[in-house]
CSV table of N, CA, C and O in Angstrom, one decimal:
chain,number,residue,atom,x,y,z
A,3,MET,N,-1.6,11.8,-22.0
A,3,MET,CA,-0.6,12.4,-21.3
A,3,MET,C,-0.7,13.3,-20.6
A,3,MET,O,0.2,13.6,-19.5
A,4,ASP,N,-1.9,14.4,-20.7
A,4,ASP,CA,-1.7,15.5,-20.1
A,4,ASP,C,-2.4,15.3,-18.5
A,4,ASP,O,-1.7,15.6,-17.7
A,5,GLN,N,-3.0,14.0,-18.4
A,5,GLN,CA,-3.7,13.9,-17.0
A,5,GLN,C,-2.4,13.1,-16.2
A,5,GLN,O,-2.3,13.5,-15.2
A,6,LEU,N,-1.4,12.7,-16.8
A,6,LEU,CA,-0.2,12.0,-16.1
A,6,LEU,C,0.4,13.2,-15.5
A,6,LEU,O,0.8,12.9,-14.6
A,7,TYR,N,0.9,14.2,-16.6
A,7,TYR,CA,1.8,15.1,-16.0
A,7,TYR,C,1.0,15.9,-15.0
A,7,TYR,O,1.5,16.1,-14.2
A,8,GLY,N,-0.2,15.9,-15.1
A,8,GLY,CA,-0.5,16.7,-13.9
A,8,GLY,C,-1.0,16.2,-12.8
A,8,GLY,O,-0.7,16.7,-11.5
A,9,ASP,N,-1.2,14.6,-12.7
A,9,ASP,CA,-0.9,13.9,-11.8
A,9,ASP,C,0.4,14.2,-10.8
A,9,ASP,O,0.5,14.2,-9.7
A,10,ILE,N,1.1,14.0,-11.8
A,10,ILE,CA,2.9,14.2,-11.4
A,10,ILE,C,3.0,15.4,-10.7
A,10,ILE,O,3.6,15.4,-9.8
A,11,LEU,N,2.8,16.5,-11.4
A,11,LEU,CA,2.5,18.0,-10.9
A,11,LEU,C,2.0,17.8,-9.4
A,11,LEU,O,2.5,18.7,-8.8
A,12,ALA,N,0.8,17.2,-9.3
A,12,ALA,CA,0.1,17.4,-8.1
A,12,ALA,C,0.8,16.6,-7.1
A,12,ALA,O,1.0,16.9,-5.8
A,13,LEU,N,1.5,15.3,-7.3
A,13,LEU,CA,2.3,14.4,-6.5
A,13,LEU,C,3.6,15.1,-5.9
A,13,LEU,O,3.7,14.7,-4.7
A,14,LEU,N,4.4,15.9,-6.9
A,14,LEU,CA,5.8,16.4,-6.2
A,14,LEU,C,5.8,17.0,-4.7
A,14,LEU,O,6.6,16.9,-3.9
A,15,PRO,N,4.8,18.4,-4.7
A,15,PRO,CA,4.6,19.0,-3.4
A,15,PRO,C,4.3,18.1,-2.1
A,15,PRO,O,4.7,18.2,-1.2
A,16,LEU,N,3.5,17.2,-2.7
A,16,LEU,CA,3.1,16.3,-1.7
A,16,LEU,C,4.2,15.2,-1.1
A,16,LEU,O,4.6,15.1,0.2
A,17,LEU,N,5.0,14.7,-2.2
A,17,LEU,CA,6.2,14.2,-1.6
A,17,LEU,C,7.2,15.2,-0.7
A,17,LEU,O,7.9,14.6,0.0
A,18,ARG,N,7.5,16.1,-1.3
A,18,ARG,CA,8.0,17.2,-0.5
A,18,ARG,C,8.0,17.7,0.7
A,18,ARG,O,8.6,17.5,1.6
A,19,GLU,N,6.5,17.8,0.9
A,19,GLU,CA,6.1,18.0,2.3
A,19,GLU,C,6.3,16.8,3.2
A,19,GLU,O,6.1,16.9,4.2
A,20,GLY,N,6.0,15.6,2.5
A,20,GLY,CA,6.2,14.4,3.4
A,20,GLY,C,7.7,14.1,3.8
A,20,GLY,O,8.0,12.5,4.0
A,21,GLY,N,8.7,14.7,3.6
A,21,GLY,CA,9.9,14.5,3.5
A,21,GLY,C,10.8,13.7,2.4
A,21,GLY,O,11.7,12.9,2.9
A,22,GLN,N,10.0,13.6,1.5
A,22,GLN,CA,10.6,12.8,0.4
A,22,GLN,C,11.2,13.4,-0.9
A,22,GLN,O,10.7,13.5,-2.0
A,23,GLY,N,12.0,14.5,-0.3
A,23,GLY,CA,12.5,15.6,-1.6
A,23,GLY,C,13.1,14.9,-2.7
A,23,GLY,O,12.8,15.0,-3.8
A,24,ALA,N,14.0,13.7,-1.9
A,24,ALA,CA,14.9,12.9,-3.2
A,24,ALA,C,14.1,12.0,-4.1
A,24,ALA,O,14.1,12.4,-5.4
A,25,SER,N,12.9,11.8,-3.3
A,25,SER,CA,12.1,11.1,-4.5
A,25,SER,C,11.1,11.8,-5.3
A,25,SER,O,11.0,11.5,-6.7
A,26,ALA,N,11.0,13.1,-5.0
A,26,ALA,CA,10.4,14.1,-6.0
A,26,ALA,C,11.1,14.7,-7.1
A,26,ALA,O,11.1,14.5,-8.1
A,27,SER,N,12.6,14.5,-6.9
A,27,SER,CA,13.3,14.9,-7.7
A,27,SER,C,13.8,14.0,-8.8
A,27,SER,O,13.9,14.3,-9.6
A,28,ALA,N,13.7,12.7,-8.1
A,28,ALA,CA,13.9,11.7,-9.0
A,28,ALA,C,13.0,11.4,-9.9
A,28,ALA,O,12.9,11.2,-11.3
A,29,LEU,N,11.7,11.6,-9.7
A,29,LEU,CA,10.4,11.8,-10.5
A,29,LEU,C,10.6,12.7,-11.7
A,29,LEU,O,10.0,12.8,-12.2
A,30,ARG,N,10.9,13.9,-10.9
A,30,ARG,CA,11.0,14.9,-12.0
A,30,ARG,C,12.0,14.7,-12.9
A,30,ARG,O,12.0,15.1,-14.1
A,31,GLY,N,12.9,14.1,-12.4
A,31,GLY,CA,14.1,14.3,-13.2
A,31,GLY,C,14.0,13.1,-14.5
A,31,GLY,O,14.4,13.0,-15.6
A,32,ALA,N,12.9,12.0,-14.0
A,32,ALA,CA,12.5,11.0,-15.0
A,32,ALA,C,11.6,11.9,-16.1
A,32,ALA,O,11.6,11.4,-17.3
A,33,LEU,N,11.1,12.7,-15.9
A,33,LEU,CA,10.5,13.3,-17.1
A,33,LEU,C,11.4,14.6,-17.6
A,33,LEU,O,11.2,14.7,-18.9
A,34,THR,N,12.2,15.2,-17.1
A,34,THR,CA,13.0,16.3,-17.7
A,34,THR,C,14.4,15.9,-18.3
A,34,THR,O,14.6,16.4,-19.1
A,35,ASN,N,14.6,14.6,-17.8
A,35,ASN,CA,15.9,14.2,-18.4
A,35,ASN,C,15.3,13.3,-19.7
A,35,ASN,O,16.8,12.8,-19.9
A,36,ALA,N,14.4,13.0,-19.9
A,36,ALA,CA,14.2,12.0,-21.0
A,36,ALA,C,14.4,12.7,-22.5
A,36,ALA,O,13.9,13.9,-22.6
A,37,CYS,N,14.6,12.0,-23.4
A,37,CYS,CA,14.9,12.5,-24.8
A,37,CYS,C,13.7,12.4,-25.8
A,37,CYS,O,13.3,12.7,-26.6
A,38,ASN,N,12.9,11.3,-25.1
A,38,ASN,CA,11.7,10.7,-25.8
A,38,ASN,C,10.6,10.1,-24.9
A,38,ASN,O,10.8,9.8,-23.9
A,39,PRO,N,9.3,9.9,-25.5
A,39,PRO,CA,8.5,9.4,-24.7
A,39,PRO,C,8.9,7.9,-24.0
A,39,PRO,O,8.4,7.8,-22.7
A,40,ARG,N,9.4,7.1,-24.7
A,40,ARG,CA,9.9,5.6,-24.1
A,40,ARG,C,10.7,6.1,-22.8
A,40,ARG,O,10.7,5.4,-21.7
A,41,GLU,N,11.8,6.7,-22.9
A,41,GLU,CA,12.9,7.1,-22.1
A,41,GLU,C,12.1,7.9,-20.5
A,41,GLU,O,12.2,7.2,-19.5
A,42,ALA,N,11.0,8.4,-21.0
A,42,ALA,CA,10.2,9.1,-20.0
A,42,ALA,C,9.5,8.1,-19.2
A,42,ALA,O,9.4,8.2,-18.0
A,43,LEU,N,8.8,7.2,-20.0
A,43,LEU,CA,7.8,6.4,-18.9
A,43,LEU,C,8.7,5.3,-18.4
A,43,LEU,O,8.5,4.7,-17.4
A,44,ASP,N,10.1,5.1,-19.2
A,44,ASP,CA,10.8,4.0,-18.3
A,44,ASP,C,11.4,4.6,-17.2
A,44,ASP,O,11.5,4.2,-16.3
A,45,GLY,N,11.9,5.7,-17.1
A,45,GLY,CA,12.4,6.7,-16.0
A,45,GLY,C,11.0,6.6,-14.6
A,45,GLY,O,11.7,6.6,-13.7
A,46,LEU,N,9.9,6.9,-15.3
A,46,LEU,CA,8.9,7.0,-14.7
A,46,LEU,C,8.5,5.8,-13.5
A,46,LEU,O,8.1,5.8,-12.6
A,47,ARG,N,8.5,4.6,-14.4
A,47,ARG,CA,8.7,3.5,-13.9
A,47,ARG,C,9.4,3.1,-12.9
A,47,ARG,O,9.1,2.5,-11.9
A,48,GLY,N,10.7,3.6,-13.1
A,48,GLY,CA,11.6,3.2,-12.2
A,48,GLY,C,11.5,4.2,-11.0
A,48,GLY,O,11.7,3.7,-9.9
A,49,ALA,N,11.1,5.5,-11.0
A,49,ALA,CA,11.2,6.2,-9.9
A,49,ALA,C,9.7,5.9,-9.3
A,49,ALA,O,10.0,5.9,-7.9
A,50,LEU,N,8.8,5.8,-9.7
A,50,LEU,CA,7.3,5.6,-8.9
A,50,LEU,C,8.1,4.1,-8.4
A,50,LEU,O,7.5,4.0,-7.1
A,51,ALA,N,8.4,3.1,-9.1
A,51,ALA,CA,9.1,1.7,-8.1
A,51,ALA,C,9.9,2.2,-6.6
A,51,ALA,O,9.8,1.1,-5.9
A,52,GLU,N,10.4,3.1,-6.8
A,52,GLU,CA,11.4,3.5,-5.8
A,52,GLU,C,10.6,4.0,-4.6
A,52,GLU,O,11.2,4.2,-3.7
A,53,LEU,N,9.5,4.5,-5.0
A,53,LEU,CA,8.8,5.5,-3.7
A,53,LEU,C,8.4,4.6,-2.5
A,53,LEU,O,8.5,3.6,-2.5
A,54,PRO,N,8.4,5.0,-1.5
A,54,PRO,CA,8.4,4.4,-0.2
A,54,PRO,C,6.7,4.0,-0.2
A,54,PRO,O,6.1,4.9,-0.5
A,55,GLU,N,6.3,2.8,0.7
A,55,GLU,CA,5.0,2.2,0.6
A,55,GLU,C,4.3,3.4,1.7
A,55,GLU,O,3.1,3.4,1.8
A,56,ASP,N,4.9,4.1,2.4
A,56,ASP,CA,4.3,4.7,4.0
A,56,ASP,C,3.6,6.4,3.3
A,56,ASP,O,4.0,6.9,4.3
A,57,LEU,N,3.6,6.4,2.0
A,57,LEU,CA,3.1,7.8,1.9
A,57,LEU,C,1.7,7.9,2.3
A,57,LEU,O,1.0,7.2,2.9
A,58,GLY,N,1.5,9.4,2.3
A,58,GLY,CA,0.2,9.6,2.8
A,58,GLY,C,-1.0,9.0,1.9
A,58,GLY,O,-0.6,8.9,0.9
A,59,PRO,N,-2.1,9.4,2.1
A,59,PRO,CA,-3.4,8.8,1.4
A,59,PRO,C,-3.5,9.6,0.2
A,59,PRO,O,-3.7,8.7,-0.9
A,60,GLU,N,-3.5,10.6,0.3
A,60,GLU,CA,-3.4,11.7,-1.0
A,60,GLU,C,-2.3,11.1,-2.0
A,60,GLU,O,-2.5,10.8,-3.3
A,61,ALA,N,-1.0,11.3,-1.4
A,61,ALA,CA,0.1,10.4,-2.3
A,61,ALA,C,0.1,9.6,-2.6
A,61,ALA,O,0.5,9.0,-4.2
A,62,ARG,N,-0.5,8.4,-2.1
A,62,ARG,CA,-0.5,6.6,-2.2
A,62,ARG,C,-1.5,6.9,-3.6
A,62,ARG,O,-1.5,6.2,-4.4
A,63,ARG,N,-2.8,7.6,-3.5
A,63,ARG,CA,-3.7,7.4,-4.6
A,63,ARG,C,-3.3,8.0,-5.8
A,63,ARG,O,-3.5,7.5,-7.1
A,64,LEU,N,-2.6,9.0,-5.7
A,64,LEU,CA,-2.1,9.6,-6.7
A,64,LEU,C,-0.9,8.8,-7.5
A,64,LEU,O,-0.8,8.8,-8.9
A,65,VAL,N,0.1,8.0,-6.8
A,65,VAL,CA,1.1,7.3,-6.8
A,65,VAL,C,0.4,6.1,-8.0
A,65,VAL,O,0.7,5.7,-9.0
A,66,THR,N,-0.6,5.5,-7.6
A,66,THR,CA,-1.3,4.4,-7.8
A,66,THR,C,-1.9,4.7,-9.5
A,66,THR,O,-1.7,4.0,-10.4
A,67,ARG,N,-2.5,6.0,-9.5
A,67,ARG,CA,-3.0,6.5,-10.9
A,67,ARG,C,-2.1,6.6,-11.7
A,67,ARG,O,-2.2,6.1,-12.7
A,68,ILE,N,-1.0,7.0,-11.4
A,68,ILE,CA,0.1,7.9,-12.2
A,68,ILE,C,0.5,5.9,-12.3
A,68,ILE,O,0.9,5.7,-13.7
A,69,GLN,N,1.1,5.2,-11.7
A,69,GLN,CA,1.6,3.7,-12.0
A,69,GLN,C,0.5,2.9,-13.2
A,69,GLN,O,1.0,2.6,-14.0
A,70,ASP,N,-0.6,3.4,-12.9
A,70,ASP,CA,-1.5,2.3,-13.9
A,70,ASP,C,-1.5,2.8,-15.1
A,70,ASP,O,-1.4,2.5,-16.2
A,71,ARG,N,-1.7,4.4,-15.1
A,71,ARG,CA,-1.4,5.1,-16.3
A,71,ARG,C,0.0,4.8,-17.5
A,71,ARG,O,-0.2,4.6,-18.4
A,72,VAL,N,0.8,4.9,-16.5
A,72,VAL,CA,2.3,4.4,-17.0
A,72,VAL,C,2.4,3.4,-17.8
A,72,VAL,O,2.6,3.1,-18.6
A,73,GLU,N,1.7,2.5,-17.1
A,73,GLU,CA,1.7,1.1,-17.6
A,73,GLU,C,0.7,0.8,-18.6
A,73,GLU,O,1.3,0.1,-19.6
A,74,VAL,N,-0.5,1.4,-18.8
A,74,VAL,CA,-1.1,1.3,-20.1
A,74,VAL,C,-0.3,2.3,-21.2
A,74,VAL,O,-0.3,1.8,-22.1
A,75,LEU,N,0.4,3.4,-21.1
A,75,LEU,CA,0.9,4.0,-22.1
A,75,LEU,C,2.2,3.1,-22.5
A,75,LEU,O,2.6,2.9,-23.6
A,76,TRP,N,2.8,2.5,-21.6
A,76,TRP,CA,3.8,1.8,-22.0
A,76,TRP,C,3.5,0.4,-22.6
A,76,TRP,O,4.3,0.0,-23.9
A,77,ALA,N,2.4,-0.1,-22.2
A,77,ALA,CA,1.9,-1.0,-22.9
A,77,ALA,C,1.3,-0.9,-24.6
A,77,ALA,O,2.0,-1.7,-25.6
A,78,ASP,N,1.0,0.2,-24.7
A,78,ASP,CA,0.4,0.9,-25.9
A,78,ASP,C,2.0,0.9,-27.0
A,78,ASP,O,1.5,0.6,-28.0
A,79,MET,N,2.7,1.5,-26.1
A,79,MET,CA,3.9,1.7,-26.8
A,79,MET,C,4.6,0.4,-27.4
A,79,MET,O,5.5,0.3,-28.6
A,80,HIS,N,4.6,-0.7,-26.8
A,80,HIS,CA,5.3,-1.8,-27.1
A,80,HIS,C,4.6,-3.2,-27.2
A,80,HIS,O,4.7,-4.1,-27.5
A,81,GLY,N,3.2,-2.6,-27.4
A,81,GLY,CA,1.9,-3.8,-28.0
A,81,GLY,C,2.1,-4.0,-29.4
A,81,GLY,O,1.9,-4.7,-30.1
């Protein structure tokens, strides 16, 4: 989870710099408004799915890595 949080924290300023402040807020909210890990992962899945496709290469790389990690954690939690 530490790597996941680190990647999300690295992505937030990239989103803001790219004019995606609302997306950054939604992603941050998915972490901070959750009461438990399941809610956090569910919120992250939704917020990540709503990100635009035309992000810069560094942001897109982080999004892909975050999505992959979230899906692994989700499967572990529900498997």
